[in-house]
Short mmCIF file of C-alpha atoms and ligand atoms in Angstrom, two decimals:
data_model
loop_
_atom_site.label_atom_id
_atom_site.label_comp_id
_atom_site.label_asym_id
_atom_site.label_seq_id
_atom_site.Cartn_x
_atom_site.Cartn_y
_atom_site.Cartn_z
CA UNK L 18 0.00 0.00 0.00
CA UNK L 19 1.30 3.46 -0.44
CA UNK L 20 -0.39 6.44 0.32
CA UNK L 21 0.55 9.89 -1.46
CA UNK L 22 1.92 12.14 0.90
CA UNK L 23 -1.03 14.42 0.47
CA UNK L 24 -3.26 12.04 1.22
CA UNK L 25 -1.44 10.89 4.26
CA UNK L 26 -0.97 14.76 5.76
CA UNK L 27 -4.21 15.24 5.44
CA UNK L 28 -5.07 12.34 7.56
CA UNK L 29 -3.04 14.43 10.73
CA UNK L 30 -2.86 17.97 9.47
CA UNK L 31 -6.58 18.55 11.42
CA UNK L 32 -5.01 16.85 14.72
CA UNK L 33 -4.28 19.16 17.32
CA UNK L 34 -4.65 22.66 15.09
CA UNK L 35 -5.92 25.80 17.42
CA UNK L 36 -8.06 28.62 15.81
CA UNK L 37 -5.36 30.47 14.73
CA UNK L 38 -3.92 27.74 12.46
CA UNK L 39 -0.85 26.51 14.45
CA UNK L 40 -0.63 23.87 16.95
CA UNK L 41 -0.90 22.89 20.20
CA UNK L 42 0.58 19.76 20.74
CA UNK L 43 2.13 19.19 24.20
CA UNK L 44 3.49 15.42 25.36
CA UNK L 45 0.54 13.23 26.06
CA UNK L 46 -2.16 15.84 25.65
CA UNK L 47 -5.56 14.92 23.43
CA UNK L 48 -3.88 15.81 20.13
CA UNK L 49 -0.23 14.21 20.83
CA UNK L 50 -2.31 10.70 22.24
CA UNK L 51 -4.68 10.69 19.19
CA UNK L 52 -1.12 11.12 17.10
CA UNK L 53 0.24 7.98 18.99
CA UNK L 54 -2.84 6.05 18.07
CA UNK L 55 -2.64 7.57 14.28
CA UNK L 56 1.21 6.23 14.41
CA UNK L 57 0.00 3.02 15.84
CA UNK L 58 -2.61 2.71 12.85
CA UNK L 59 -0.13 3.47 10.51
CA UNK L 60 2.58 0.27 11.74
CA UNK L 61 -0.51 -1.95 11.52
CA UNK L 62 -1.25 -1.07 8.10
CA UNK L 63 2.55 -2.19 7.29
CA UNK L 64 2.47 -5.11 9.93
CA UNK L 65 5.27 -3.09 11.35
CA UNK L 66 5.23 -4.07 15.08
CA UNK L 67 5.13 -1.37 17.50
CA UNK L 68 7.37 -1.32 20.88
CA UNK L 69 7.23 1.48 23.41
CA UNK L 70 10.70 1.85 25.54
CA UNK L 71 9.33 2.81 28.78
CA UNK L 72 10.52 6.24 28.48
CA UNK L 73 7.43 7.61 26.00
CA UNK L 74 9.49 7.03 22.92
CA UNK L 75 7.16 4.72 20.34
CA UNK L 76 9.21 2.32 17.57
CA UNK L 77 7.66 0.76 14.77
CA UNK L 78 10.06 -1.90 13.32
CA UNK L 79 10.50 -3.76 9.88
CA UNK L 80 12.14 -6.35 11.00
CA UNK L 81 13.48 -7.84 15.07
CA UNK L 82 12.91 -5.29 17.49
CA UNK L 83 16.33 -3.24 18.24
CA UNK L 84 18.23 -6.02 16.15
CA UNK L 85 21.68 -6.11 15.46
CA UNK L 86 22.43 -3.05 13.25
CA UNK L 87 19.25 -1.28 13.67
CA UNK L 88 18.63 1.59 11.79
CA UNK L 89 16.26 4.38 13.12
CA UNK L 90 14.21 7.26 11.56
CA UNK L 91 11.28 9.15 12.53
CA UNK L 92 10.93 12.50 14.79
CA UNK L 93 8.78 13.87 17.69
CA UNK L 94 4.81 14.34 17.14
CA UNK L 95 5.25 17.41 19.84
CA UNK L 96 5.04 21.14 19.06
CA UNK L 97 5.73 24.71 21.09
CA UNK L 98 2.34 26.38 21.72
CA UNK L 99 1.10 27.52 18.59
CA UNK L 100 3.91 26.36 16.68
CA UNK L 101 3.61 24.72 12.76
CA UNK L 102 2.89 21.21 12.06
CA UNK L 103 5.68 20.30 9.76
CA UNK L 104 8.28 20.65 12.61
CA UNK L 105 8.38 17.16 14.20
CA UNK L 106 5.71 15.38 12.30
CA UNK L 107 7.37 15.39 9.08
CA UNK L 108 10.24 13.38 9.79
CA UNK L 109 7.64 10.73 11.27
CA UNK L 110 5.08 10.81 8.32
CA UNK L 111 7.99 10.42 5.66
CA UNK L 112 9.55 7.78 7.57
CA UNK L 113 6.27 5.55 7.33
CA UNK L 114 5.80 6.76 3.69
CA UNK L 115 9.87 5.67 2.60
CA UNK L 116 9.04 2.34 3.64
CA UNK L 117 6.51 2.07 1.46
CA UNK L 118 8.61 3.37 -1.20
CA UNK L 119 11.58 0.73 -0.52
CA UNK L 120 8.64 -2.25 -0.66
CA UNK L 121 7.93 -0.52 -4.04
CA UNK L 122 11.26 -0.64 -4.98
CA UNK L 123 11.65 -4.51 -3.72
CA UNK L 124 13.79 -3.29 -1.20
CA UNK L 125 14.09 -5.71 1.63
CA UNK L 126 16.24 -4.40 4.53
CA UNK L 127 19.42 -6.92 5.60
CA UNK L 128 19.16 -5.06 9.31
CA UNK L 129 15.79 -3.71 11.13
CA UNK L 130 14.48 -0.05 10.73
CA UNK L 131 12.42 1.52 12.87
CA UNK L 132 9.94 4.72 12.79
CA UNK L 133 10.35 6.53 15.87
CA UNK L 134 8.45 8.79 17.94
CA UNK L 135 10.21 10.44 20.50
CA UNK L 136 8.55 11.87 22.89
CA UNK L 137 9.26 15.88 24.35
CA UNK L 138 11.24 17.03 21.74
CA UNK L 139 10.22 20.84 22.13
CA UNK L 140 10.26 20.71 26.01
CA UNK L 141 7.30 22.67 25.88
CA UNK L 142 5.43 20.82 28.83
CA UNK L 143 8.07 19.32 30.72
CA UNK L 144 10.96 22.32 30.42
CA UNK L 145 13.75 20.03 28.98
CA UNK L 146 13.90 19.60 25.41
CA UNK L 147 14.53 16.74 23.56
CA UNK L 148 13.39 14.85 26.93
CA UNK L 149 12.48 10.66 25.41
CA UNK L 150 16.22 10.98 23.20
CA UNK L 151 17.90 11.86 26.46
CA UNK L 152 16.54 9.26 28.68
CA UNK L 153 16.80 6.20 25.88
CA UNK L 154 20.39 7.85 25.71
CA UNK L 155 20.70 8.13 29.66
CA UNK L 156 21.51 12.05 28.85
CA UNK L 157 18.88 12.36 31.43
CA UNK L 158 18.50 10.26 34.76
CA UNK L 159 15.07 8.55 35.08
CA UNK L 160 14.96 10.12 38.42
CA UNK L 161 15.47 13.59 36.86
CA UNK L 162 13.02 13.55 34.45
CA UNK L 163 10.46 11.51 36.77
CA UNK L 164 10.46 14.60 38.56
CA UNK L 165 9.46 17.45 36.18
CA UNK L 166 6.57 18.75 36.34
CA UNK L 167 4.55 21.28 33.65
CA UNK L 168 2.85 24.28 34.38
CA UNK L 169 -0.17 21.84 36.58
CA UNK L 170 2.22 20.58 38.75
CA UNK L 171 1.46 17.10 36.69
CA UNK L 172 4.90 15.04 37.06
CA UNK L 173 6.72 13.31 33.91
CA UNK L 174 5.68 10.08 35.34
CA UNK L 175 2.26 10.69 36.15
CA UNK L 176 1.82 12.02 31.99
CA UNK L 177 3.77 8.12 31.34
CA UNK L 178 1.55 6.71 33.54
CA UNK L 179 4.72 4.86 35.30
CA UNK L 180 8.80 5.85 36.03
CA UNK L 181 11.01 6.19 32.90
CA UNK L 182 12.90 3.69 32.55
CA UNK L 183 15.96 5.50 31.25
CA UNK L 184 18.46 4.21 28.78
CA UNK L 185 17.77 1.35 26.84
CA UNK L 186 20.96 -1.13 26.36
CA UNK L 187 19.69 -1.97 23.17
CA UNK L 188 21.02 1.34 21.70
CA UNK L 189 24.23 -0.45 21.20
CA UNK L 190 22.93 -2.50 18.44
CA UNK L 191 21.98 0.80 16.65
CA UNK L 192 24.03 1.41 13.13
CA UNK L 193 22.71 4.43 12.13
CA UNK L 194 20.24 7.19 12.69
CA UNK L 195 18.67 9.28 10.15
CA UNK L 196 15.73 12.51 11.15
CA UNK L 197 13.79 14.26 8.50
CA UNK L 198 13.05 17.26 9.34
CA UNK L 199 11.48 20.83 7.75
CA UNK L 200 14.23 23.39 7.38
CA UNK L 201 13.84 25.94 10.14
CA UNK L 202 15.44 28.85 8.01
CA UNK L 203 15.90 29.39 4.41
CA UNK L 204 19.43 28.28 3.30
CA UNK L 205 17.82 25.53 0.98
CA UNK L 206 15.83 28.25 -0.80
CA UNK L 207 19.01 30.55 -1.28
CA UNK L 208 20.87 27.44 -2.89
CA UNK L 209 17.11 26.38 -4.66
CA UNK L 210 17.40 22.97 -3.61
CA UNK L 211 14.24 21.06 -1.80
CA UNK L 212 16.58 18.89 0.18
CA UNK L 213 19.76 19.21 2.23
CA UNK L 214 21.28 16.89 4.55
CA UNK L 215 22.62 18.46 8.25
CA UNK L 216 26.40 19.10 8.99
CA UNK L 217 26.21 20.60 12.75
CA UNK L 218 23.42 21.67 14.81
CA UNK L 219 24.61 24.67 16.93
CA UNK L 220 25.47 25.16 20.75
CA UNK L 221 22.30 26.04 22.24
CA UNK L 222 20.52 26.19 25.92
CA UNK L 223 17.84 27.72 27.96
CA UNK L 224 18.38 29.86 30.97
CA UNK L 225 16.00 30.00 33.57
CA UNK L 226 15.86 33.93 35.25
CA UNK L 227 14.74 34.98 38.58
CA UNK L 228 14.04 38.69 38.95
CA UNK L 229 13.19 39.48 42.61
CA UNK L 230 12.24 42.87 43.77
CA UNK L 231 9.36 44.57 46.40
CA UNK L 232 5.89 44.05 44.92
CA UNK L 233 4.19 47.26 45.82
CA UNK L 234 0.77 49.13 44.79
CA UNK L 235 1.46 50.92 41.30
CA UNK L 236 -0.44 54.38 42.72
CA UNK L 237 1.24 55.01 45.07
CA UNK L 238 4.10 53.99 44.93
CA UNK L 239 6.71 56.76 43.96
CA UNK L 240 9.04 55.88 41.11
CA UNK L 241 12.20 56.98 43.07
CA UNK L 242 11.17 54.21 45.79
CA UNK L 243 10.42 50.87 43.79
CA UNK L 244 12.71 47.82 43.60
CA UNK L 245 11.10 46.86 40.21
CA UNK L 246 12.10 43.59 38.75
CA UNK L 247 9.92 43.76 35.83
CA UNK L 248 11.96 47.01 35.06
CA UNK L 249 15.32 44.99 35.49
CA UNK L 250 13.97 41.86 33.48
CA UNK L 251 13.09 44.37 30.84
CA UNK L 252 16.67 45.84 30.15
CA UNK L 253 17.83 42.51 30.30
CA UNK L 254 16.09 41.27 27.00
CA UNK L 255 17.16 44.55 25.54
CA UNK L 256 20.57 43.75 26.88
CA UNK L 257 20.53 40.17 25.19
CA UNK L 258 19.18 41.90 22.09
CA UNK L 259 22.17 43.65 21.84
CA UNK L 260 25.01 41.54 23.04
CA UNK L 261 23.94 38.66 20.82
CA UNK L 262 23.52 40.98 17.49
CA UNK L 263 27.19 42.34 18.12
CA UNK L 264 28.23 38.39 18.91
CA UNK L 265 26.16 37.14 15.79
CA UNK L 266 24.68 34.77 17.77
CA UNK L 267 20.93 34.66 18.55
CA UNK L 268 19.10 35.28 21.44
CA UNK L 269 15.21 35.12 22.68
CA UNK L 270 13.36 35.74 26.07
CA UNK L 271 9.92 34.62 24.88
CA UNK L 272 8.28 33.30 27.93
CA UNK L 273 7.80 35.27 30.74
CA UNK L 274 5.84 34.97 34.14
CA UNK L 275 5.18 38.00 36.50
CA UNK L 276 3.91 37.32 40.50
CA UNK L 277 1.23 38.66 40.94
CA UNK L 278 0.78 39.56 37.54
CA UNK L 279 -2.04 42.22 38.32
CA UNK L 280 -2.17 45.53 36.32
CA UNK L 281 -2.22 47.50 39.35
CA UNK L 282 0.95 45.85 41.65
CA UNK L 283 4.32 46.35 41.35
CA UNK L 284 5.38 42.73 40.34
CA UNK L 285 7.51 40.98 43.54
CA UNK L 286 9.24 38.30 41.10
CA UNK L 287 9.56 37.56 37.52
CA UNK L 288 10.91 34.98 35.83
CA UNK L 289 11.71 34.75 32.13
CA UNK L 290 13.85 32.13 29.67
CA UNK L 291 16.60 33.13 27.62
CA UNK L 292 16.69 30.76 24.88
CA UNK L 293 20.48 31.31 23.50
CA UNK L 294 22.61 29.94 20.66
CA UNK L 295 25.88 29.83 18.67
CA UNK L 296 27.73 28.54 16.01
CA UNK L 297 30.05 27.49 18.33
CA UNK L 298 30.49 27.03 22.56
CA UNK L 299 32.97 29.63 23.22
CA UNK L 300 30.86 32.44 21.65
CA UNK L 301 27.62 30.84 23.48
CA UNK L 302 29.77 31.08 26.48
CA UNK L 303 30.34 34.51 25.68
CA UNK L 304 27.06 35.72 25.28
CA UNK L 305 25.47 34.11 28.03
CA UNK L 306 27.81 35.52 30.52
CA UNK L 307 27.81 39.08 28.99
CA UNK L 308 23.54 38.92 29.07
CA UNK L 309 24.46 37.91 32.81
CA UNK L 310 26.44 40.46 33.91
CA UNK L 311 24.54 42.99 32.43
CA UNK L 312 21.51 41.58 34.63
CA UNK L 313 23.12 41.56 37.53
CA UNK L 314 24.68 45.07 37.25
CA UNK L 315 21.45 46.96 36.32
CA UNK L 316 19.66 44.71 39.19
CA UNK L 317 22.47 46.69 41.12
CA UNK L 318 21.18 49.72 39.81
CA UNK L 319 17.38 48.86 40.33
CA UNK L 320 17.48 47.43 44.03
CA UNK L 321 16.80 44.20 42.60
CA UNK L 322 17.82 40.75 42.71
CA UNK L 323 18.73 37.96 40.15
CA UNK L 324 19.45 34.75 39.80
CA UNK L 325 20.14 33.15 36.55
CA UNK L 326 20.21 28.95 35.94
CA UNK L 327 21.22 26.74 33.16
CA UNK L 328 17.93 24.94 32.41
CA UNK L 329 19.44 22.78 29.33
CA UNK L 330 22.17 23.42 27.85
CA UNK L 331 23.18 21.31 24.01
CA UNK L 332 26.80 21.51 23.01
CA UNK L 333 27.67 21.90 19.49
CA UNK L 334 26.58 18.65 17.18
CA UNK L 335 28.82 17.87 14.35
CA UNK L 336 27.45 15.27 12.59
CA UNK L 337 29.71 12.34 10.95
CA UNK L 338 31.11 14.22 7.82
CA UNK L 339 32.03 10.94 6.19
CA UNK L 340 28.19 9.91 6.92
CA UNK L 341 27.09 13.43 5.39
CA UNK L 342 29.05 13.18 2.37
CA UNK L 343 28.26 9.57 1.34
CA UNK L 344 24.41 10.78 1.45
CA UNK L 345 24.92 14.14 -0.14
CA UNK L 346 26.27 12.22 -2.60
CA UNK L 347 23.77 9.29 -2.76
CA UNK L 348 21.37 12.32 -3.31
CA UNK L 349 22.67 13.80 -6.32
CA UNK L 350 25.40 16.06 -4.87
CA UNK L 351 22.53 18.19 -2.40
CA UNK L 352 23.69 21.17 -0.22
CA UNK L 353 25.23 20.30 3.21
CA UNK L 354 24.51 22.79 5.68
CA UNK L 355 24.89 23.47 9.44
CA UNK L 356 21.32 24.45 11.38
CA UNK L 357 20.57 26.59 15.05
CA UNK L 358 17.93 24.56 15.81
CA UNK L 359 18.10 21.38 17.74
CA UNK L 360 17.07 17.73 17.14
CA UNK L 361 16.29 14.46 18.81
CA UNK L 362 18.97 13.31 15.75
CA UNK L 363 21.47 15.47 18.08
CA UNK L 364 21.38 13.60 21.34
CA UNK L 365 21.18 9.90 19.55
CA UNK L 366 24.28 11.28 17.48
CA UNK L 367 27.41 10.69 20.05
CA UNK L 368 25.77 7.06 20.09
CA UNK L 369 25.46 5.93 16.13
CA UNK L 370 26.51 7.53 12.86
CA UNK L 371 23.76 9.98 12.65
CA UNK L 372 22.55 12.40 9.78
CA UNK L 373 19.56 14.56 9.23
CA UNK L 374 17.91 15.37 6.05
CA UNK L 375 16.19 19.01 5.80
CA UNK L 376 13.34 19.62 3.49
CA UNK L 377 13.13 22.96 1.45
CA UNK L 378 11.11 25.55 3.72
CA UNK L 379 10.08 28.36 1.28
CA UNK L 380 9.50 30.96 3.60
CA UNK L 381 12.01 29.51 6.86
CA UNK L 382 9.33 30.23 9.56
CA UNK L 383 9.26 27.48 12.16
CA UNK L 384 7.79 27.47 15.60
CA UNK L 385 5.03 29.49 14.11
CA UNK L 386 1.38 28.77 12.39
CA UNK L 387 3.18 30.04 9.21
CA UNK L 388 5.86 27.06 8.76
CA UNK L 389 5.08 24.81 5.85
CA UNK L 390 6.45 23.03 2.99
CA UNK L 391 5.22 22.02 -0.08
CA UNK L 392 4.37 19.14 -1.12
CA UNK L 393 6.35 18.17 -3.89
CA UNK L 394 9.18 19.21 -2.06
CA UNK L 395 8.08 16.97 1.00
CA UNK L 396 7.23 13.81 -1.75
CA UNK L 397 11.16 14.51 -2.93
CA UNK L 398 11.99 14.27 0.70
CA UNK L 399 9.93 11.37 0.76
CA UNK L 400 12.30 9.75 -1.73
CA UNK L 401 15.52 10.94 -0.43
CA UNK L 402 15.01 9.33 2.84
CA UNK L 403 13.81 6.24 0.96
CA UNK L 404 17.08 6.20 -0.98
CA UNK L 405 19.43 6.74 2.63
CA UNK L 406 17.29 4.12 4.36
CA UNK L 407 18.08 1.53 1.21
CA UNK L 408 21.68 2.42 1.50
CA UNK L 409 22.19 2.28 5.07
CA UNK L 410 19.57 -1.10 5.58
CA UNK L 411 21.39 -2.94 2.56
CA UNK L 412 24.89 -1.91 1.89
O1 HGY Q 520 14.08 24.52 19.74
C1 HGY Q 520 14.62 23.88 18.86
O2 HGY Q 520 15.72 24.17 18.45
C2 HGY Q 520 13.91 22.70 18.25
O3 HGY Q 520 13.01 23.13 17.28
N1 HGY Q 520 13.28 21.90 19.24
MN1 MN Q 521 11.00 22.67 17.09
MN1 MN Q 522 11.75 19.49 15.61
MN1 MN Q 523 -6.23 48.81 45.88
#
């Protein structure tokens, strides 16, 4: 059987999509679940048999369960709030549709593939990104990420509906990883190709910052008397504005929390997330301390305090060149090119060869209801992958 990929996008497209056309698609809520049981539907239709790992990570295998010389695909069914649907469930929809195309082709693997599902890949509920990668990879205790809980107060475990189990030992009979995934910029539409295959991922993290200052009525209070830490938070984006634009690095504060947050009090605490990145660690490094010290100095000057912690922090991924060659190759000689964003395909690399495959975003929004790809250029992503599974199943 093989579906179109219209045909099978259209099946999830509707799953999970808010009012104003993005999506909200947090780990184990309605939309992700009904995506696990669309996943599930779609292994049965191949008699792939699906395996869960303990951790919220789903597998559907052609061929023994975590064999020797497994190969695995797929991507995360999770989005930020609001975010596209492309990011994530692309890599998991062209996995199932590439094995189609190999049966077409009379391809029969010599080791076992699997289409993955990790689970957590944004971090949006739980705080830690690519959360189900890191514990199959042990990146993350099982204790650790037991323990998170989302904005509810609703832990990890009680979302899995039991402990993580943490890394699998299995992992060791992995050959090779491949992730599809939608470009999250636009370097395949300056080149004009609709596929690319990943040489790095930057240095990236999240910082977690505290703000503390005197909540007080805003009436009458006199200006010359507050402690303001919405005042200090607020230089401080403007800060990380600045010192990431003269480090050419990027940096966003994009969630924020005030206490009380009323209109009419002086806010006692707020605490915001710098999300910061770098094509390499030193000028990460760089940045985040500069962003710090400015915080702490102007909380000097404001009467304020801060505090400032490492949430998650991803060093630099370089993916195996020889890997990225041989496929750029495979592929007809496509563009090979480094990307800020960060991948499940990033924590399983330092434990198989490990290579993404981007697909042509026209306009390079991500993370936003905009993000979308076409779908010729997703059916030739279709094929690529096909044509790097064949290789790295048969040869
Ligand atoms: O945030 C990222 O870099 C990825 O899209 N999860
Ligand atoms: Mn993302
Ligand atoms: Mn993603
Ligand atoms: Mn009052």
């Amino acid at each position: 059987m093989s579906a179109t990929f219209a045909a099978l996008w259209a099946e999830i497209a509707p799953i999970g999509r808010t009012a104003g056309g993005g999506y909200l698609r947090y780990a184990f809520s309605e939309p992700e679940l009904a995506l696990r049981d669309w996943f599930r539907a779609q292994a049965a239709r191949r008699e792939l048999a699906v395996t869960e790992d303990g951790n919220g990570n789903l597998f559907a295998w052609w061929g023994s369960p975590w064999g020797p010389g497994t190969v695995l695909t797929g991507s995360h069914f999770d989005s930020v709030p609001h975010g596209g649907g492309y990011d994530g469930p692309l890599g998991i929809v062209s996995a199932f549709l590439a094995v189609d195309e190999m049966r077409a082709r009379g391809v029969t693997p010599a080791r076992p593939l699997a289409v993955a599902a990790f689970v957590e890949e944004e971090g949006g509920r739980f705080g830690v990104p690519c959360l189900g990668s890191r514990l199959l990879t042990g990146a993350i205790t099982p204790g650790k990420a037991a323990a998170l809980r989302d904005r509810d107060g609703v832990t990890f475990s009680a979302a899995l509906g039991a402990d993580p189990v943490g890394a699998l030992d299995e992992l060791a009979h992995v050959s090779a990883v491949v992730e599809l995934h939608i470009e999250q910029g636009k370097a395949l539409v300056d080149v004009d190709a609709p596929v690319g295959v990943a040489s790095a991922i930057w240095p990236h993290g999240r910082w977690r910052m505290d703000f503390t200052g005197d909540g007080d009525h805003a009436g009458t209070t006199r200006m010359a008397d507050r402690h303001d830490p919405m005042l200090t938070f607020a230089y401080t984006v403007l800060a990380a504005n600045k010192e990431a634009r003269l480090a050419g690095a990027h940096a966003t504060v994009g969630r924020v929390e005030a206490e009380p947050n009323a209109t009419n009090a002086i806010p006692s605490r707020v605490r915001g997330w710098l999300d910061a990145r770098a094509a390499d660690s030193a000028t990460l490094d760089r940045l985040v301390e500069a962003v710090v010290k400015r915080a702490v100095d102007r909380a000097g000057r404001d009467g304020t305090q801060v505090n400032v912690e490492a949430e998650s922090v991803s060093p630099e991924v370089a993916f195996d060149t020889d890997l990225a060659a041989r496929l750029a190759a495979l592929l007809g000689g496509v563009p090979i090119l480094p990307t800020g964003a960060g991948h499940d395909a990033g924590v399983l690399s330092g434990h198989a060869p490990t290579a993404m495959l981007f697909v042509r975003n026209p306009t390079g929004v991500s993370h936003a209801p905009a993000e979308h790809a076409p779908d010729a250029d997703c059916a030739t992503g279709v094929t690529a992958l096909a044509t790097v599974l064949e290789e790295l199943t048969c040869r």
